[in-house]
Amino acid sequence: DIQMTQSPSTLSTSVGDRVTITCRASQRISSWLAWYQQKPGKAPKLLIYEASSLESGVPSRFSASGSGTEFTLTISSLQPDDFATYYCQQYNTYPWTFGQGTKVEVK
Amino acid sequence: QVQLQESGPGLVKPSETLSLTCAVSGDSISNYYWSWIRQPPGKALEWIGHVYHSGGTKYNPFFESRVTISFDTSKNQFALKVSSVTGADTAVYFCAGSPRRFYYDTSGEHGYMASSMDVWGRGTTVTVSS
């Protein structure tokens, strides 16, 4: 299975900060990577697909880049609604696998 | 717009079979791959497998032969069965949909694939306990 490793596991930050989360794949996955946001008690929400494409309706402060094995998700100016856990997921190879998650919390 | 709703028992006894269904409403049903994902308490998401409306399936080998996912076109719903459950199967179970997309990569390889999961159910909690 392809292992997805996110860093950091927890990010303590403030409203207005620029936030960057990294996801590394144990094998090359081209650009077949998605980013999801999950709030407590809720289903994940797709933010980014194909490594850098913004899902319809997602604010433009979210952006992402990468290909191969290294990927990043950036929030340009953190808003109160952005405190949540973020997951990367590869869909290049079965079984699909998720990262362990990055919790963005209030500093 | 596609919407999903999970249903099924919230409590299952050890060694029995967990059975859930996901009702699909909206258009483009035939253009999606339908997945089950689970999340044990306080842990990360785990992809269980998916089914295409024609019946083709892909499973996570972690579950070995315990899992079956099927699609019922007459009811517009898909189902998950997990046999021989233990406490480790206690989790929130989500159903989700991935659009079927055509791809053409730089090496010239092309075809159809399941894309990222852009529609999700709310999730249903299943506890395995006697």
Coordinates of N, CA and C in Angstrom, one line a residue:
Chain A
D1 N 0.8 -1.2 0.0 CA 0.0 0.0 0.0 C 0.9 1.3 0.0
I2 N 0.4 2.3 -0.6 CA 1.1 3.6 -0.6 C 0.8 4.3 0.7
Q3 N 1.9 4.7 1.5 CA 1.7 5.3 2.7 C 1.7 6.9 2.5
M4 N 0.8 7.6 3.1 CA 0.7 9.0 3.0 C 1.1 9.6 4.4
T5 N 2.1 10.4 4.4 CA 2.6 11.0 5.7 C 2.4 12.5 5.7
Q6 N 1.6 13.0 6.6 CA 1.4 14.4 6.7 C 2.2 15.0 7.8
S7 N 2.6 16.3 7.6 CA 3.3 17.0 8.6 C 2.9 18.5 8.6
P8 N 2.7 19.1 9.7 CA 2.8 18.5 11.1 C 1.5 17.8 11.4
S9 N 1.5 17.1 12.5 CA 0.3 16.4 13.0 C -0.7 17.4 13.6
T10 N -0.1 18.4 14.2 CA -0.9 19.5 14.8 C -0.2 20.8 14.5
L11 N -1.0 21.8 14.2 CA -0.6 23.1 13.9 C -1.3 24.1 14.8
S12 N -0.6 24.8 15.7 CA -1.3 25.8 16.5 C -1.0 27.2 15.9
T13 N -2.1 27.8 15.5 CA -2.0 29.0 14.7 C -3.1 30.0 15.0
S14 N -3.0 31.2 14.4 CA -4.0 32.2 14.7 C -4.7 32.7 13.4
V15 N -5.8 33.3 13.6 CA -6.5 33.9 12.5 C -5.6 34.9 11.7
G16 N -5.6 34.8 10.4 CA -4.8 35.7 9.6 C -3.5 35.1 9.2
D17 N -3.0 34.0 9.9 CA -1.7 33.4 9.6 C -1.8 32.7 8.2
R18 N -0.6 32.5 7.6 CA -0.5 31.7 6.5 C -0.1 30.3 7.0
V19 N -0.9 29.3 6.5 CA -0.7 27.9 7.0 C -0.3 27.0 5.8
T20 N 0.7 26.2 6.1 CA 1.2 25.2 5.0 C 1.2 23.8 5.7
I21 N 0.6 22.9 5.0 CA 0.6 21.4 5.4 C 1.2 20.6 4.3
T22 N 2.1 19.7 4.7 CA 2.8 18.9 3.7 C 2.3 17.4 3.8
C23 N 2.3 16.8 2.6 CA 1.9 15.4 2.5 C 2.9 14.7 1.6
R24 N 3.5 13.6 2.1 CA 4.4 12.9 1.3 C 3.9 11.5 1.0
A25 N 4.1 11.0 -0.2 CA 3.6 9.7 -0.6 C 4.9 8.7 -0.6
S26 N 4.7 7.5 -0.2 CA 5.8 6.5 -0.2 C 6.2 6.1 -1.6
Q27 N 5.3 6.3 -2.6 CA 5.6 6.0 -4.0 C 5.0 7.2 -4.9
R28 N 5.5 7.3 -6.1 CA 5.0 8.3 -6.9 C 3.5 8.1 -7.3
I29 N 2.8 9.2 -7.2 CA 1.3 9.1 -7.4 C 0.9 10.1 -8.5
S30 N 1.8 10.6 -9.3 CA 1.5 11.6 -10.3 C 0.8 12.8 -9.6
S31 N -0.3 13.2 -10.1 CA -1.1 14.3 -9.4 C -2.4 13.8 -8.9
W32 N -2.5 12.5 -8.7 CA -3.8 12.0 -8.2 C -3.9 12.0 -6.7
L33 N -4.0 13.3 -6.2 CA -4.1 13.6 -4.8 C -5.2 14.5 -4.5
A34 N -5.9 14.3 -3.4 CA -7.0 15.1 -2.9 C -6.7 15.6 -1.5
W35 N -7.3 16.8 -1.2 CA -7.2 17.3 0.2 C -8.6 17.5 0.6
Y36 N -8.9 17.1 1.9 CA -10.2 17.2 2.5 C -10.1 18.0 3.8
Q37 N -11.2 18.6 4.2 CA -11.3 19.3 5.5 C -12.4 18.6 6.3
Q38 N -12.1 18.3 7.5 CA -13.1 17.6 8.4 C -13.2 18.4 9.7
K39 N -14.5 18.7 10.0 CA -14.7 19.3 11.3 C -15.3 18.2 12.3
P40 N -15.2 18.4 13.6 CA -15.7 17.4 14.5 C -17.2 17.0 14.3
G41 N -17.4 15.7 14.2 CA -18.8 15.2 14.0 C -19.3 15.4 12.6
K42 N -18.5 15.8 11.7 CA -19.0 16.0 10.3 C -18.2 15.1 9.3
A43 N -18.8 15.0 8.1 CA -18.1 14.3 7.0 C -17.0 15.1 6.5
P44 N -16.0 14.5 5.9 CA -15.0 15.3 5.2 C -15.6 16.1 4.0
K45 N -14.9 17.2 3.7 CA -15.3 18.0 2.6 C -14.2 18.1 1.6
L46 N -14.4 17.9 0.3 CA -13.3 18.0 -0.7 C -13.0 19.4 -0.9
L47 N -11.7 19.7 -0.8 CA -11.1 21.1 -1.0 C -10.4 21.1 -2.4
I48 N -9.5 20.1 -2.6 CA -8.6 20.1 -3.7 C -8.6 18.8 -4.4
Y49 N -8.6 18.7 -5.7 CA -8.5 17.4 -6.4 C -7.4 17.6 -7.5
E50 N -6.9 16.5 -7.9 CA -5.7 16.4 -8.9 C -4.6 17.4 -8.4
A51 N -4.3 17.3 -7.1 CA -3.2 18.0 -6.5 C -3.3 19.5 -6.4
S52 N -3.9 20.1 -7.3 CA -3.9 21.6 -7.3 C -5.2 22.2 -7.8
S53 N -6.2 21.5 -8.1 CA -7.5 22.0 -8.6 C -8.4 22.3 -7.5
L54 N -8.9 23.5 -7.4 CA -9.8 24.0 -6.4 C -11.2 23.5 -6.7
E55 N -11.8 22.7 -5.7 CA -13.2 22.3 -5.9 C -14.1 23.5 -5.9
S56 N -15.2 23.4 -6.7 CA -16.1 24.5 -6.8 C -16.7 24.9 -5.5
G57 N -16.7 26.2 -5.2 CA -17.3 26.7 -4.0 C -16.3 26.8 -2.8
V58 N -15.1 26.3 -3.0 CA -14.1 26.4 -2.0 C -13.4 27.8 -2.1
P59 N -13.2 28.5 -1.0 CA -12.6 29.8 -1.0 C -11.2 29.8 -1.6
S60 N -10.9 30.9 -2.3 CA -9.6 31.0 -3.0 C -8.4 31.1 -2.1
R61 N -8.6 31.3 -0.8 CA -7.5 31.3 0.1 C -6.9 29.9 0.3
F62 N -7.6 28.9 -0.2 CA -7.0 27.6 -0.2 C -6.3 27.4 -1.6
S63 N -5.1 26.8 -1.5 CA -4.4 26.5 -2.7 C -3.5 25.3 -2.4
A64 N -3.1 24.6 -3.5 CA -2.3 23.4 -3.3 C -1.4 23.2 -4.5
S65 N -0.3 22.4 -4.2 CA 0.7 22.2 -5.3 C 1.3 20.8 -5.1
G66 N 2.1 20.4 -6.1 CA 2.9 19.2 -5.9 C 2.6 18.2 -7.0
S67 N 3.5 17.2 -7.1 CA 3.3 16.1 -8.0 C 4.4 15.0 -7.6
G68 N 4.1 13.8 -8.0 CA 5.1 12.8 -7.7 C 4.9 12.3 -6.2
T69 N 5.7 12.7 -5.3 CA 5.6 12.3 -3.9 C 5.5 13.4 -2.9
E70 N 5.6 14.7 -3.3 CA 5.6 15.8 -2.4 C 4.5 16.7 -2.7
F71 N 3.6 17.0 -1.7 CA 2.4 17.9 -2.0 C 2.3 18.8 -0.8
T72 N 1.7 20.0 -1.1 CA 1.4 21.0 0.0 C 0.0 21.6 -0.2
L73 N -0.6 21.9 0.9 CA -1.8 22.6 1.0 C -1.5 23.9 1.7
T74 N -1.9 25.0 1.2 CA -1.7 26.3 1.8 C -3.0 27.0 2.0
I75 N -3.1 27.6 3.2 CA -4.2 28.6 3.4 C -3.6 29.9 3.6
S76 N -3.9 30.8 2.7 CA -3.2 32.1 2.6 C -3.4 33.0 3.9
S77 N -4.6 33.0 4.4 CA -4.9 33.8 5.5 C -6.0 33.1 6.3
L78 N -5.6 32.4 7.4 CA -6.5 31.6 8.1 C -7.7 32.3 8.6
Q79 N -8.9 31.8 8.4 CA -10.2 32.3 8.9 C -10.7 31.5 10.0
P80 N -11.6 32.0 10.9 CA -12.1 31.2 12.0 C -12.8 29.9 11.6
D81 N -13.4 29.9 10.4 CA -14.0 28.7 9.9 C -13.0 27.6 9.5
D82 N -11.7 27.9 9.4 CA -10.7 27.0 8.9 C -10.1 26.1 9.9
F83 N -10.5 26.3 11.2 CA -9.9 25.4 12.3 C -10.6 24.1 12.1
A84 N -9.8 23.1 11.8 CA -10.4 21.8 11.4 C -9.2 20.8 11.3
T85 N -9.5 19.6 10.9 CA -8.5 18.6 10.6 C -8.5 18.4 9.1
Y86 N -7.3 18.4 8.5 CA -7.1 18.3 7.0 C -6.4 16.9 6.7
Y87 N -6.9 16.3 5.7 CA -6.4 15.0 5.3 C -6.0 15.0 3.8
C88 N -4.9 14.4 3.4 CA -4.6 14.2 2.0 C -5.0 12.7 1.7
Q89 N -5.3 12.4 0.5 CA -5.7 11.1 0.0 C -5.2 10.9 -1.4
Q90 N -4.5 9.7 -1.6 CA -4.1 9.4 -3.0 C -5.1 8.4 -3.6
Y91 N -5.3 8.7 -4.9 CA -6.2 7.8 -5.7 C -5.5 7.3 -7.0
N92 N -4.2 7.3 -6.9 CA -3.4 6.8 -8.0 C -3.4 5.2 -8.1
T93 N -3.4 4.6 -6.9 CA -3.2 3.2 -6.8 C -4.1 2.6 -5.7
Y94 N -4.7 1.4 -6.0 CA -5.5 0.8 -5.0 C -4.7 0.0 -4.1
P95 N -5.0 0.0 -2.7 CA -6.1 0.6 -2.1 C -5.8 2.1 -1.9
W96 N -6.9 2.9 -2.1 CA -6.7 4.4 -1.8 C -6.3 4.5 -0.3
T97 N -5.5 5.5 -0.1 CA -5.0 5.7 1.3 C -5.0 7.2 1.7
F98 N -5.2 7.4 2.9 CA -5.3 8.8 3.5 C -4.0 9.0 4.4
G99 N -3.7 10.3 4.5 CA -2.7 10.6 5.5 C -3.4 10.5 6.9
Q100 N -2.5 10.7 7.9 CA -3.0 10.6 9.3 C -3.8 11.8 9.8
G101 N -3.7 12.9 9.0 CA -4.4 14.1 9.4 C -3.5 15.1 10.0
T102 N -3.9 16.4 9.8 CA -3.3 17.6 10.4 C -4.3 18.4 11.1
K103 N -4.3 18.5 12.4 CA -5.2 19.3 13.1 C -4.8 20.7 13.2
V104 N -5.5 21.7 12.7 CA -5.2 23.1 12.8 C -6.0 23.6 13.9
E105 N -5.3 24.1 15.0 CA -6.0 24.5 16.2 C -5.6 25.9 16.6
V106 N -6.4 26.5 17.5 CA -6.2 27.8 17.9 C -4.9 27.9 18.8
K107 N -4.1 28.9 18.5 CA -2.8 29.0 19.3 C -3.2 29.6 20.7
Chain B
Q1 N -27.8 17.6 -8.4 CA -26.7 17.4 -7.4 C -27.0 16.1 -6.6
V2 N -25.9 15.4 -6.5 CA -26.0 14.1 -5.8 C -26.1 14.3 -4.3
Q3 N -26.9 13.5 -3.6 CA -27.0 13.5 -2.2 C -26.9 12.0 -1.7
L4 N -26.3 11.8 -0.5 CA -26.2 10.5 0.0 C -26.7 10.4 1.5
Q5 N -27.3 9.3 1.8 CA -27.7 9.1 3.2 C -27.5 7.7 3.6
E6 N -26.7 7.5 4.7 CA -26.4 6.2 5.2 C -27.5 5.7 6.2
S7 N -27.7 4.4 6.2 CA -28.7 3.9 7.2 C -28.2 2.5 7.6
G8 N -28.6 2.1 8.8 CA -28.3 0.7 9.3 C -28.2 0.7 10.8
P9 N -28.1 -0.5 11.4 CA -28.0 -0.6 12.8 C -26.8 0.1 13.4
G10 N -27.0 0.7 14.6 CA -25.9 1.4 15.3 C -25.2 0.4 16.2
L11 N -25.7 -0.7 16.4 CA -25.1 -1.7 17.4 C -25.0 -3.1 16.7
V12 N -23.9 -3.7 16.7 CA -23.7 -5.0 16.1 C -22.9 -5.9 17.1
K13 N -23.3 -7.1 17.2 CA -22.6 -8.0 18.2 C -21.3 -8.6 17.6
P14 N -20.3 -8.8 18.4 CA -19.1 -9.4 17.8 C -19.4 -10.7 17.1
S15 N -18.6 -11.0 16.1 CA -18.7 -12.1 15.2 C -19.9 -12.1 14.2
E16 N -20.8 -11.1 14.3 CA -21.9 -11.0 13.4 C -21.5 -10.1 12.2
T17 N -22.5 -9.9 11.3 CA -22.2 -9.1 10.1 C -22.8 -7.7 10.2
L18 N -22.0 -6.7 9.9 CA -22.4 -5.3 9.9 C -23.0 -5.1 8.5
S19 N -24.2 -4.5 8.4 CA -24.8 -4.2 7.1 C -25.3 -2.8 7.1
L20 N -24.8 -2.0 6.1 CA -25.2 -0.6 6.0 C -25.7 -0.4 4.5
T21 N -26.6 0.6 4.3 CA -26.9 1.0 3.0 C -26.7 2.5 2.9
C22 N -26.6 2.9 1.6 CA -26.4 4.4 1.3 C -27.4 4.7 0.2
A23 N -28.3 5.5 0.5 CA -29.3 5.9 -0.5 C -28.7 7.1 -1.4
V24 N -28.8 6.9 -2.7 CA -28.3 7.9 -3.6 C -29.4 8.7 -4.3
S25 N -29.4 10.0 -4.2 CA -30.4 10.8 -4.9 C -29.8 11.8 -5.8
G26 N -30.4 12.2 -6.9 CA -29.9 13.2 -7.8 C -29.5 12.6 -9.1
D27 N -28.9 13.4 -9.9 CA -28.5 12.9 -11.3 C -27.1 12.3 -11.3
S28 N -26.7 11.9 -12.5 CA -25.3 11.4 -12.7 C -25.0 10.2 -11.9
I29 N -25.9 9.4 -11.5 CA -25.6 8.3 -10.6 C -24.7 7.3 -11.4
S30 N -25.0 7.2 -12.7 CA -24.2 6.2 -13.4 C -22.8 6.6 -13.7
N31 N -22.5 7.9 -13.4 CA -21.1 8.4 -13.7 C -20.2 8.5 -12.5
Y32 N -20.6 7.8 -11.4 CA -19.9 7.8 -10.2 C -19.5 6.4 -9.8
Y33 N -18.3 6.4 -9.0 CA -17.9 5.2 -8.2 C -18.3 5.5 -6.8
W34 N -18.9 4.5 -6.1 CA -19.5 4.6 -4.8 C -18.7 3.9 -3.8
S35 N -18.2 4.7 -2.8 CA -17.2 4.2 -1.8 C -17.8 4.1 -0.4
W36 N -17.2 3.3 0.4 CA -17.4 3.3 1.8 C -16.0 3.6 2.5
I37 N -16.1 4.5 3.5 CA -14.9 4.9 4.2 C -15.3 4.8 5.7
R38 N -14.4 4.5 6.6 CA -14.7 4.4 8.0 C -13.6 5.2 8.8
Q39 N -14.0 5.6 10.0 CA -13.2 6.4 10.8 C -13.4 5.9 12.3
P40 N -12.4 5.1 12.8 CA -12.5 4.7 14.2 C -12.4 5.9 15.1
P41 N -12.9 5.8 16.3 CA -12.9 7.0 17.2 C -11.5 7.6 17.4
G42 N -11.4 8.9 17.1 CA -10.1 9.6 17.3 C -9.1 9.3 16.3
K43 N -9.4 8.5 15.2 CA -8.4 8.1 14.3 C -8.7 8.6 12.9
A44 N -7.8 8.3 11.9 CA -7.8 8.8 10.6 C -8.9 8.0 9.7
L45 N -9.1 8.5 8.6 CA -10.0 7.9 7.6 C -9.4 6.6 7.0
E46 N -10.2 5.6 6.7 CA -9.8 4.4 6.1 C -10.7 4.1 4.9
W47 N -10.2 3.9 3.7 CA -11.0 3.6 2.6 C -11.2 2.1 2.6
I48 N -12.5 1.7 2.5 CA -12.9 0.3 2.5 C -13.0 -0.3 1.1
G49 N -13.6 0.4 0.2 CA -13.7 -0.1 -1.1 C -14.8 0.7 -1.9
H50 N -14.9 0.4 -3.2 CA -16.0 1.1 -4.0 C -16.6 0.2 -5.0
V51 N -17.7 0.6 -5.5 CA -18.5 -0.2 -6.5 C -18.9 0.8 -7.6
Y52 N -18.9 0.3 -8.8 CA -19.4 1.1 -9.9 C -20.9 0.6 -10.1
H53 N -21.7 1.5 -10.8 CA -23.1 1.1 -10.9 C -23.3 -0.2 -11.7
S54 N -22.4 -0.6 -12.5 CA -22.5 -1.8 -13.3 C -22.1 -3.0 -12.4
G55 N -21.6 -2.8 -11.2 CA -21.3 -3.9 -10.3 C -19.8 -4.1 -10.1
G56 N -18.9 -3.5 -10.9 CA -17.5 -3.7 -10.6 C -17.0 -3.2 -9.3
T57 N -16.2 -3.9 -8.6 CA -15.7 -3.5 -7.3 C -14.2 -3.4 -7.1
K58 N -13.8 -2.6 -6.2 CA -12.4 -2.6 -5.7 C -12.4 -2.6 -4.2
Y59 N -11.6 -3.4 -3.5 CA -11.6 -3.5 -2.1 C -10.2 -3.2 -1.5
N60 N -10.2 -2.8 -0.3 CA -9.0 -2.6 0.4 C -8.6 -4.0 0.9
P61 N -7.4 -4.5 0.6 CA -7.0 -5.9 1.0 C -6.9 -6.0 2.5
F62 N -6.8 -4.9 3.2 CA -6.7 -4.9 4.7 C -7.9 -5.7 5.3
F63 N -9.1 -5.6 4.6 CA -10.3 -6.2 5.1 C -10.4 -7.7 4.6
E64 N -9.4 -8.1 3.8 CA -9.4 -9.5 3.3 C -10.7 -9.8 2.6
S65 N -11.3 -10.9 3.0 CA -12.5 -11.3 2.4 C -13.7 -11.0 3.2
R66 N -13.6 -10.2 4.2 CA -14.7 -9.8 5.1 C -15.7 -8.9 4.5
V67 N -15.4 -8.2 3.4 CA -16.2 -7.0 3.0 C -16.8 -7.4 1.6
T68 N -18.1 -6.9 1.5 CA -18.8 -7.0 0.2 C -19.5 -5.6 0.0
I69 N -19.3 -5.0 -1.2 CA -20.0 -3.8 -1.5 C -20.8 -4.1 -2.8
S70 N -22.0 -3.7 -2.8 CA -22.9 -4.0 -3.9 C -23.8 -2.8 -4.2
F71 N -24.2 -2.7 -5.5 CA -25.1 -1.6 -5.9 C -26.4 -2.1 -6.4
D72 N -27.5 -1.5 -5.9 CA -28.8 -2.0 -6.3 C -29.4 -0.9 -7.2
T73 N -29.4 -1.1 -8.5 CA -29.9 0.0 -9.4 C -31.4 0.2 -9.3
S74 N -32.2 -0.8 -8.9 CA -33.6 -0.6 -8.8 C -34.0 0.3 -7.6
K75 N -33.1 0.3 -6.6 CA -33.4 1.1 -5.4 C -32.5 2.4 -5.3
N76 N -31.6 2.5 -6.3 CA -30.6 3.6 -6.3 C -29.9 3.7 -4.9
Q77 N -29.4 2.6 -4.5 CA -28.6 2.5 -3.3 C -27.5 1.5 -3.4
F78 N -26.5 1.7 -2.5 CA -25.4 0.7 -2.5 C -25.2 0.3 -1.0
A79 N -24.6 -0.9 -0.9 CA -24.6 -1.5 0.4 C -23.2 -2.0 0.8
L80 N -23.0 -2.0 2.1 CA -21.7 -2.5 2.7 C -22.1 -3.7 3.6
K81 N -21.3 -4.8 3.5 CA -21.4 -5.8 4.5 C -20.0 -6.2 5.0
V82 N -19.8 -6.2 6.3 CA -18.6 -6.6 6.9 C -18.9 -7.8 7.8
S83 N -18.3 -8.9 7.5 CA -18.6 -10.1 8.3 C -17.6 -10.2 9.5
S84 N -17.9 -11.1 10.4 CA -17.1 -11.4 11.5 C -16.5 -10.2 12.2
V85 N -17.3 -9.3 12.6 CA -16.9 -8.0 13.2 C -16.3 -8.2 14.6
T86 N -15.4 -7.3 15.0 CA -14.9 -7.3 16.3 C -14.9 -5.8 16.8
G87 N -14.5 -5.6 18.0 CA -14.5 -4.2 18.5 C -13.7 -3.2 17.6
A88 N -12.7 -3.8 16.9 CA -11.9 -2.9 16.0 C -12.7 -2.3 14.9
D89 N -13.9 -2.9 14.6 CA -14.7 -2.4 13.5 C -15.6 -1.3 14.0
T90 N -15.6 -0.9 15.3 CA -16.3 0.2 15.8 C -15.8 1.5 15.2
A91 N -16.7 2.2 14.5 CA -16.3 3.4 13.8 C -17.5 4.2 13.3
V92 N -17.2 5.4 12.8 CA -18.2 6.1 12.0 C -18.0 5.6 10.5
Y93 N -19.0 5.2 9.9 CA -19.0 4.7 8.5 C -19.6 5.8 7.6
F94 N -18.8 6.2 6.6 CA -19.3 7.2 5.6 C -19.4 6.5 4.2
C95 N -20.4 6.9 3.5 CA -20.5 6.6 2.1 C -20.1 7.9 1.3
A96 N -19.5 7.7 0.1 CA -19.1 8.8 -0.7 C -19.1 8.4 -2.2
G97 N -19.1 9.5 -3.0 CA -19.1 9.3 -4.4 C -17.9 9.9 -5.1
S98 N -17.3 9.2 -6.1 CA -16.2 9.8 -6.9 C -16.6 9.8 -8.4
P99 N -16.5 11.0 -9.0 CA -16.9 11.0 -10.4 C -16.0 10.2 -11.3
R100 N -16.5 9.6 -12.3 CA -15.7 8.8 -13.3 C -15.2 9.8 -14.3
R101 N -13.9 9.9 -14.4 CA -13.2 10.9 -15.2 C -12.3 10.3 -16.2
F102 N -12.3 10.9 -17.4 CA -11.3 10.4 -18.4 C -10.0 11.1 -18.2
Y103 N -8.9 10.3 -18.3 CA -7.6 10.9 -18.1 C -6.7 10.6 -19.2
Y104 N -5.8 11.5 -19.4 CA -4.7 11.3 -20.5 C -3.5 11.8 -19.9
D105 N -2.5 11.0 -19.6 CA -1.3 11.5 -19.0 C -0.2 11.7 -20.0
T106 N 0.9 12.3 -19.5 CA 2.0 12.7 -20.3 C 2.7 11.5 -21.0
S107 N 2.5 10.3 -20.5 CA 3.1 9.1 -21.2 C 2.2 8.6 -22.3
G108 N 1.1 9.2 -22.5 CA 0.2 8.7 -23.5 C -0.9 7.7 -23.0
E109 N -0.7 7.3 -21.7 CA -1.7 6.4 -21.2 C -3.0 7.1 -21.0
H110 N -4.1 6.5 -21.3 CA -5.4 7.1 -21.1 C -6.5 6.1 -20.8
G111 N -7.6 6.6 -20.3 CA -8.7 5.7 -19.9 C -9.6 6.4 -18.9
Y112 N -10.4 5.6 -18.2 CA -11.3 6.2 -17.2 C -10.9 5.8 -15.9
M113 N -11.1 6.6 -14.9 CA -10.7 6.3 -13.5 C -11.7 7.0 -12.6
A114 N -11.6 6.5 -11.4 CA -12.4 7.1 -10.3 C -11.6 8.3 -9.7
S115 N -12.2 9.4 -9.7 CA -11.5 10.6 -9.2 C -11.7 10.7 -7.7
S116 N -11.4 11.9 -7.1 CA -11.5 12.2 -5.7 C -13.0 12.1 -5.3
M117 N -13.2 12.0 -4.0 CA -14.6 11.8 -3.5 C -15.2 13.2 -3.2
D118 N -16.1 13.6 -4.1 CA -16.6 15.0 -4.0 C -18.0 15.1 -3.4
V119 N -18.6 13.9 -3.0 CA -19.9 14.0 -2.3 C -19.8 12.9 -1.2
W120 N -20.3 13.3 0.0 CA -20.2 12.4 1.1 C -21.6 12.4 1.8
G121 N -21.9 11.2 2.4 CA -23.0 11.2 3.4 C -22.6 11.8 4.7
R122 N -23.5 11.9 5.6 CA -23.2 12.5 6.9 C -22.5 11.5 7.8
G123 N -22.5 10.2 7.5 CA -21.9 9.2 8.4 C -22.8 8.6 9.4
T124 N -22.6 7.4 9.7 CA -23.4 6.7 10.7 C -22.4 5.9 11.7
T125 N -22.7 6.0 12.9 CA -21.9 5.4 14.0 C -22.3 3.9 14.2
V126 N -21.3 3.0 14.1 CA -21.6 1.6 14.3 C -20.7 1.2 15.5
T127 N -21.3 0.6 16.5 CA -20.6 0.1 17.7 C -20.7 -1.4 17.7
V128 N -19.5 -2.1 17.9 CA -19.5 -3.5 18.0 C -19.3 -3.9 19.4
S129 N -20.4 -4.4 20.0 CA -20.4 -4.8 21.4 C -21.5 -5.8 21.7
S130 N -21.2 -6.7 22.7 CA -22.2 -7.6 23.1 C -23.2 -7.1 24.1

